[in-house]
Short mmCIF file of N, CA and C in Angstrom, two decimals:
data_model
loop_
_atom_site.label_atom_id
_atom_site.label_comp_id
_atom_site.label_asym_id
_atom_site.label_seq_id
_atom_site.Cartn_x
_atom_site.Cartn_y
_atom_site.Cartn_z
N UNK A 1 93.55 44.93 117.76
CA UNK A 1 92.74 44.43 116.65
C UNK A 1 92.11 45.60 115.89
N UNK A 2 91.71 46.64 116.64
CA UNK A 2 91.09 47.80 115.99
C UNK A 2 92.06 48.46 115.01
N UNK A 3 93.32 48.55 115.40
CA UNK A 3 94.32 49.16 114.52
C UNK A 3 94.49 48.31 113.26
N UNK A 4 94.53 46.99 113.41
CA UNK A 4 94.68 46.10 112.26
C UNK A 4 93.47 46.23 111.33
N UNK A 5 92.27 46.28 111.90
CA UNK A 5 91.06 46.47 111.08
C UNK A 5 91.11 47.80 110.34
N UNK A 6 91.61 48.84 111.00
CA UNK A 6 91.76 50.14 110.36
C UNK A 6 92.73 50.05 109.18
N UNK A 7 93.85 49.38 109.38
CA UNK A 7 94.82 49.23 108.29
C UNK A 7 94.22 48.45 107.13
N UNK A 8 93.50 47.37 107.42
CA UNK A 8 92.89 46.58 106.35
C UNK A 8 91.86 47.40 105.59
N UNK A 9 91.08 48.22 106.30
CA UNK A 9 90.06 49.05 105.65
C UNK A 9 90.70 50.06 104.70
N UNK A 10 91.94 50.46 104.96
CA UNK A 10 92.62 51.42 104.11
C UNK A 10 93.52 50.80 103.07
N UNK A 11 93.38 49.51 102.83
CA UNK A 11 94.23 48.82 101.87
C UNK A 11 94.11 49.44 100.48
N UNK A 12 95.24 49.69 99.85
CA UNK A 12 95.29 50.23 98.50
C UNK A 12 95.30 49.05 97.52
N UNK A 13 94.12 48.67 97.06
CA UNK A 13 94.00 47.49 96.20
C UNK A 13 94.68 47.69 94.85
N UNK A 14 94.72 48.92 94.37
CA UNK A 14 95.42 49.19 93.11
C UNK A 14 96.92 48.91 93.27
N UNK A 15 97.48 49.33 94.40
CA UNK A 15 98.90 49.07 94.66
C UNK A 15 99.16 47.58 94.79
N UNK A 16 98.24 46.85 95.46
CA UNK A 16 98.42 45.40 95.60
C UNK A 16 98.34 44.71 94.24
N UNK A 17 97.45 45.18 93.38
CA UNK A 17 97.33 44.60 92.04
C UNK A 17 98.62 44.81 91.26
N UNK A 18 99.22 46.00 91.39
CA UNK A 18 100.49 46.27 90.71
C UNK A 18 101.59 45.37 91.27
N UNK A 19 101.65 45.26 92.60
CA UNK A 19 102.64 44.39 93.24
C UNK A 19 102.50 42.95 92.73
N UNK A 20 101.26 42.47 92.68
CA UNK A 20 101.03 41.10 92.25
C UNK A 20 101.37 40.90 90.78
N UNK A 21 101.08 41.91 89.96
CA UNK A 21 101.43 41.81 88.53
C UNK A 21 102.94 41.73 88.36
N UNK A 22 103.68 42.50 89.14
CA UNK A 22 105.14 42.45 89.07
C UNK A 22 105.65 41.08 89.52
N UNK A 23 105.06 40.54 90.56
CA UNK A 23 105.49 39.25 91.08
C UNK A 23 105.13 38.12 90.13
N UNK A 24 104.10 38.29 89.32
CA UNK A 24 103.69 37.25 88.38
C UNK A 24 104.75 36.99 87.33
N UNK A 25 105.71 37.92 87.18
CA UNK A 25 106.79 37.69 86.23
C UNK A 25 107.66 36.51 86.64
N UNK A 26 107.52 36.08 87.89
CA UNK A 26 108.27 34.93 88.39
C UNK A 26 107.65 33.67 87.77
N UNK A 27 108.38 32.98 86.92
CA UNK A 27 107.81 31.80 86.25
C UNK A 27 107.72 30.57 87.15
N UNK A 28 108.16 30.68 88.38
CA UNK A 28 108.18 29.53 89.28
C UNK A 28 106.77 29.03 89.57
N UNK A 29 106.60 27.76 89.57
CA UNK A 29 105.33 27.14 89.95
C UNK A 29 105.36 26.66 91.39
N UNK A 30 106.47 26.94 92.06
CA UNK A 30 106.63 26.57 93.46
C UNK A 30 105.54 27.27 94.28
N UNK A 31 104.76 26.53 95.07
CA UNK A 31 103.68 27.17 95.85
C UNK A 31 104.18 28.16 96.89
N UNK A 32 105.48 28.13 97.19
CA UNK A 32 106.03 29.06 98.16
C UNK A 32 106.83 30.19 97.52
N UNK A 33 106.78 30.28 96.17
CA UNK A 33 107.36 31.46 95.54
C UNK A 33 106.52 32.65 95.96
N UNK A 34 107.07 33.84 95.88
CA UNK A 34 106.40 35.01 96.43
C UNK A 34 104.96 35.21 95.93
N UNK A 35 104.68 35.15 94.62
CA UNK A 35 103.29 35.38 94.21
C UNK A 35 102.33 34.28 94.66
N UNK A 36 102.81 33.06 94.66
CA UNK A 36 101.95 31.94 95.06
C UNK A 36 101.78 31.86 96.57
N UNK A 37 102.81 32.26 97.31
CA UNK A 37 102.75 32.17 98.77
C UNK A 37 101.63 33.05 99.32
N UNK A 38 101.46 34.24 98.76
CA UNK A 38 100.40 35.13 99.25
C UNK A 38 99.02 34.49 99.07
N UNK A 39 98.82 33.82 97.95
CA UNK A 39 97.53 33.14 97.73
C UNK A 39 97.41 31.92 98.63
N UNK A 40 98.48 31.15 98.75
CA UNK A 40 98.48 29.95 99.58
C UNK A 40 98.16 30.29 101.03
N UNK A 41 98.74 31.38 101.53
CA UNK A 41 98.54 31.79 102.92
C UNK A 41 97.25 32.59 103.11
N UNK A 42 96.58 32.96 102.02
CA UNK A 42 95.35 33.73 102.13
C UNK A 42 95.58 35.18 102.50
N UNK A 43 96.75 35.70 102.16
CA UNK A 43 97.06 37.09 102.52
C UNK A 43 97.18 37.97 101.29
N UNK A 44 96.64 37.52 100.16
CA UNK A 44 96.82 38.27 98.92
C UNK A 44 96.09 39.60 98.90
N UNK A 45 95.12 39.82 99.76
CA UNK A 45 94.40 41.09 99.79
C UNK A 45 94.63 41.86 101.09
N UNK A 46 95.70 41.53 101.79
CA UNK A 46 96.04 42.24 103.02
C UNK A 46 97.14 43.26 102.75
N UNK A 47 97.22 44.30 103.60
CA UNK A 47 98.24 45.33 103.39
C UNK A 47 99.63 44.89 103.84
N UNK A 48 99.98 43.66 103.57
CA UNK A 48 101.29 43.12 103.89
C UNK A 48 101.54 41.97 102.92
N UNK A 49 102.78 41.57 102.78
CA UNK A 49 103.04 40.40 101.93
C UNK A 49 103.63 39.27 102.75
N UNK A 50 103.57 39.40 104.06
CA UNK A 50 104.09 38.36 104.94
C UNK A 50 103.07 38.07 106.04
N UNK A 51 103.43 37.24 106.98
CA UNK A 51 102.56 36.95 108.10
C UNK A 51 102.40 38.15 109.01
N UNK A 52 101.33 38.16 109.75
CA UNK A 52 101.04 39.27 110.66
C UNK A 52 100.73 38.69 112.03
N UNK A 53 101.34 39.26 113.05
CA UNK A 53 101.05 38.87 114.43
C UNK A 53 100.19 39.98 115.03
N UNK A 54 98.93 39.68 115.27
CA UNK A 54 97.99 40.66 115.80
C UNK A 54 97.31 40.07 117.01
N UNK A 55 97.22 40.83 118.09
CA UNK A 55 96.53 40.37 119.28
C UNK A 55 97.08 41.02 120.52
N UNK A 56 96.67 40.48 121.64
CA UNK A 56 97.16 40.99 122.93
C UNK A 56 98.64 40.69 123.06
N UNK A 57 99.28 41.31 124.05
CA UNK A 57 100.69 41.04 124.29
C UNK A 57 100.90 39.54 124.53
N UNK A 58 100.03 38.94 125.32
CA UNK A 58 100.16 37.52 125.64
C UNK A 58 99.97 36.65 124.41
N UNK A 59 99.00 36.98 123.57
CA UNK A 59 98.78 36.14 122.39
C UNK A 59 99.91 36.28 121.39
N UNK A 60 100.49 37.47 121.23
CA UNK A 60 101.63 37.63 120.33
C UNK A 60 102.84 36.87 120.90
N UNK A 61 103.05 36.95 122.20
CA UNK A 61 104.13 36.17 122.82
C UNK A 61 103.93 34.68 122.55
N UNK A 62 102.70 34.21 122.66
CA UNK A 62 102.40 32.81 122.39
C UNK A 62 102.67 32.43 120.95
N UNK A 63 102.31 33.33 120.00
CA UNK A 63 102.57 33.06 118.58
C UNK A 63 104.07 32.97 118.33
N UNK A 64 104.84 33.84 118.96
CA UNK A 64 106.29 33.79 118.79
C UNK A 64 106.88 32.55 119.43
N UNK A 65 106.33 32.10 120.55
CA UNK A 65 106.76 30.83 121.15
C UNK A 65 106.50 29.67 120.19
N UNK A 66 105.35 29.70 119.52
CA UNK A 66 105.04 28.65 118.54
C UNK A 66 106.05 28.67 117.39
N UNK A 67 106.38 29.86 116.91
CA UNK A 67 107.39 29.96 115.84
C UNK A 67 108.73 29.41 116.31
N UNK A 68 109.09 29.71 117.53
CA UNK A 68 110.38 29.25 118.07
C UNK A 68 110.44 27.73 118.16
N UNK A 69 109.29 27.08 118.26
CA UNK A 69 109.25 25.62 118.38
C UNK A 69 109.35 24.91 117.03
N UNK A 70 109.27 25.65 115.93
CA UNK A 70 109.35 25.05 114.60
C UNK A 70 110.79 24.64 114.34
N UNK A 71 111.03 23.38 114.00
CA UNK A 71 112.40 22.92 113.75
C UNK A 71 113.08 23.77 112.68
N UNK A 72 114.29 24.18 112.96
CA UNK A 72 115.07 24.96 112.01
C UNK A 72 114.93 26.46 112.15
N UNK A 73 113.92 26.93 112.86
CA UNK A 73 113.76 28.38 113.04
C UNK A 73 114.74 28.84 114.10
N UNK A 74 115.58 29.79 113.71
CA UNK A 74 116.59 30.31 114.64
C UNK A 74 116.39 31.79 114.91
N UNK A 75 115.42 32.39 114.26
CA UNK A 75 115.16 33.81 114.47
C UNK A 75 113.97 34.25 113.65
N UNK A 76 113.44 35.39 114.00
CA UNK A 76 112.29 35.97 113.31
C UNK A 76 112.56 37.45 113.15
N UNK A 77 112.33 37.98 111.96
CA UNK A 77 112.48 39.42 111.75
C UNK A 77 111.12 40.08 111.96
N UNK A 78 111.09 41.05 112.84
CA UNK A 78 109.85 41.77 113.13
C UNK A 78 109.95 43.20 112.62
N UNK A 79 108.85 43.72 112.14
CA UNK A 79 108.74 45.13 111.80
C UNK A 79 107.53 45.67 112.53
N UNK A 80 107.55 46.95 112.81
CA UNK A 80 106.47 47.57 113.58
C UNK A 80 105.94 48.78 112.82
N UNK A 81 104.64 49.03 112.96
CA UNK A 81 104.05 50.17 112.27
C UNK A 81 104.57 51.48 112.84
N UNK A 82 104.89 51.52 114.10
CA UNK A 82 105.55 52.66 114.74
C UNK A 82 106.76 52.08 115.45
N UNK A 83 107.94 52.30 114.90
CA UNK A 83 109.14 51.60 115.36
C UNK A 83 109.42 51.82 116.84
N UNK A 84 109.43 53.06 117.29
CA UNK A 84 109.82 53.34 118.68
C UNK A 84 108.83 52.72 119.66
N UNK A 85 107.55 52.96 119.45
CA UNK A 85 106.53 52.39 120.33
C UNK A 85 106.53 50.87 120.24
N UNK A 86 106.63 50.35 119.02
CA UNK A 86 106.63 48.91 118.82
C UNK A 86 107.78 48.21 119.52
N UNK A 87 108.97 48.78 119.42
CA UNK A 87 110.13 48.19 120.09
C UNK A 87 109.98 48.26 121.61
N UNK A 88 109.47 49.38 122.11
CA UNK A 88 109.27 49.52 123.55
C UNK A 88 108.26 48.50 124.05
N UNK A 89 107.15 48.36 123.34
CA UNK A 89 106.13 47.39 123.75
C UNK A 89 106.62 45.96 123.61
N UNK A 90 107.38 45.68 122.57
CA UNK A 90 107.92 44.33 122.42
C UNK A 90 108.85 44.00 123.57
N UNK A 91 109.76 44.92 123.88
CA UNK A 91 110.75 44.66 124.93
C UNK A 91 110.18 44.60 126.33
N UNK A 92 109.16 45.40 126.61
CA UNK A 92 108.64 45.45 127.98
C UNK A 92 107.38 44.63 128.20
N UNK A 93 106.62 44.37 127.13
CA UNK A 93 105.33 43.72 127.31
C UNK A 93 105.21 42.33 126.68
N UNK A 94 105.97 42.08 125.63
CA UNK A 94 105.86 40.79 124.93
C UNK A 94 107.01 39.86 125.29
N UNK A 95 108.22 40.35 125.13
CA UNK A 95 109.41 39.52 125.40
C UNK A 95 109.38 38.86 126.78
N UNK A 96 109.00 39.57 127.84
CA UNK A 96 108.96 38.92 129.16
C UNK A 96 107.94 37.78 129.25
N UNK A 97 106.96 37.74 128.36
CA UNK A 97 105.94 36.69 128.39
C UNK A 97 106.32 35.47 127.55
N UNK A 98 107.38 35.58 126.78
CA UNK A 98 107.76 34.49 125.89
C UNK A 98 108.45 33.38 126.66
N UNK A 99 107.87 32.20 126.64
CA UNK A 99 108.45 31.05 127.33
C UNK A 99 109.79 30.64 126.74
N UNK A 100 109.93 30.78 125.42
CA UNK A 100 111.18 30.36 124.78
C UNK A 100 112.35 31.26 125.13
N UNK A 101 112.08 32.41 125.73
CA UNK A 101 113.14 33.34 126.12
C UNK A 101 113.28 33.43 127.65
N UNK A 102 112.62 32.54 128.37
CA UNK A 102 112.61 32.60 129.84
C UNK A 102 114.00 32.45 130.45
N UNK A 103 114.89 31.75 129.77
CA UNK A 103 116.22 31.52 130.35
C UNK A 103 117.24 32.60 129.98
N UNK A 104 116.82 33.61 129.22
CA UNK A 104 117.70 34.68 128.82
C UNK A 104 117.72 35.76 129.89
N UNK A 105 118.91 36.13 130.30
CA UNK A 105 119.05 37.16 131.33
C UNK A 105 118.63 38.50 130.78
N UNK A 106 117.80 39.20 131.51
CA UNK A 106 117.30 40.50 131.08
C UNK A 106 118.12 41.62 131.73
N UNK A 107 118.32 42.69 130.97
CA UNK A 107 119.00 43.87 131.51
C UNK A 107 118.09 44.56 132.51
N UNK A 108 118.68 45.10 133.56
CA UNK A 108 117.88 45.78 134.58
C UNK A 108 117.49 47.17 134.15
#
């Protein structure tokens, strides 16, 4: 949580304003179009334009289990602030806690 708070404190609001101005060129009134989705989800002032999974290993595993239970969801794309560490922590600390992946054989 401390790392996420640090990232939020360093948000470049000028860059977000530019991003939003570019996205406003989308004439769609669909609430899930990119510019509207950020406002709908309440993430318009965060240093990301998508959802964020923040918390303990167990809570992130739980959030991913919830996503897996949504009808039609067949996968989730994850990105990490530090790719190598993030992948290592995901594979060793989060994935083993995910109930939706309990039946998948793990490499030794």
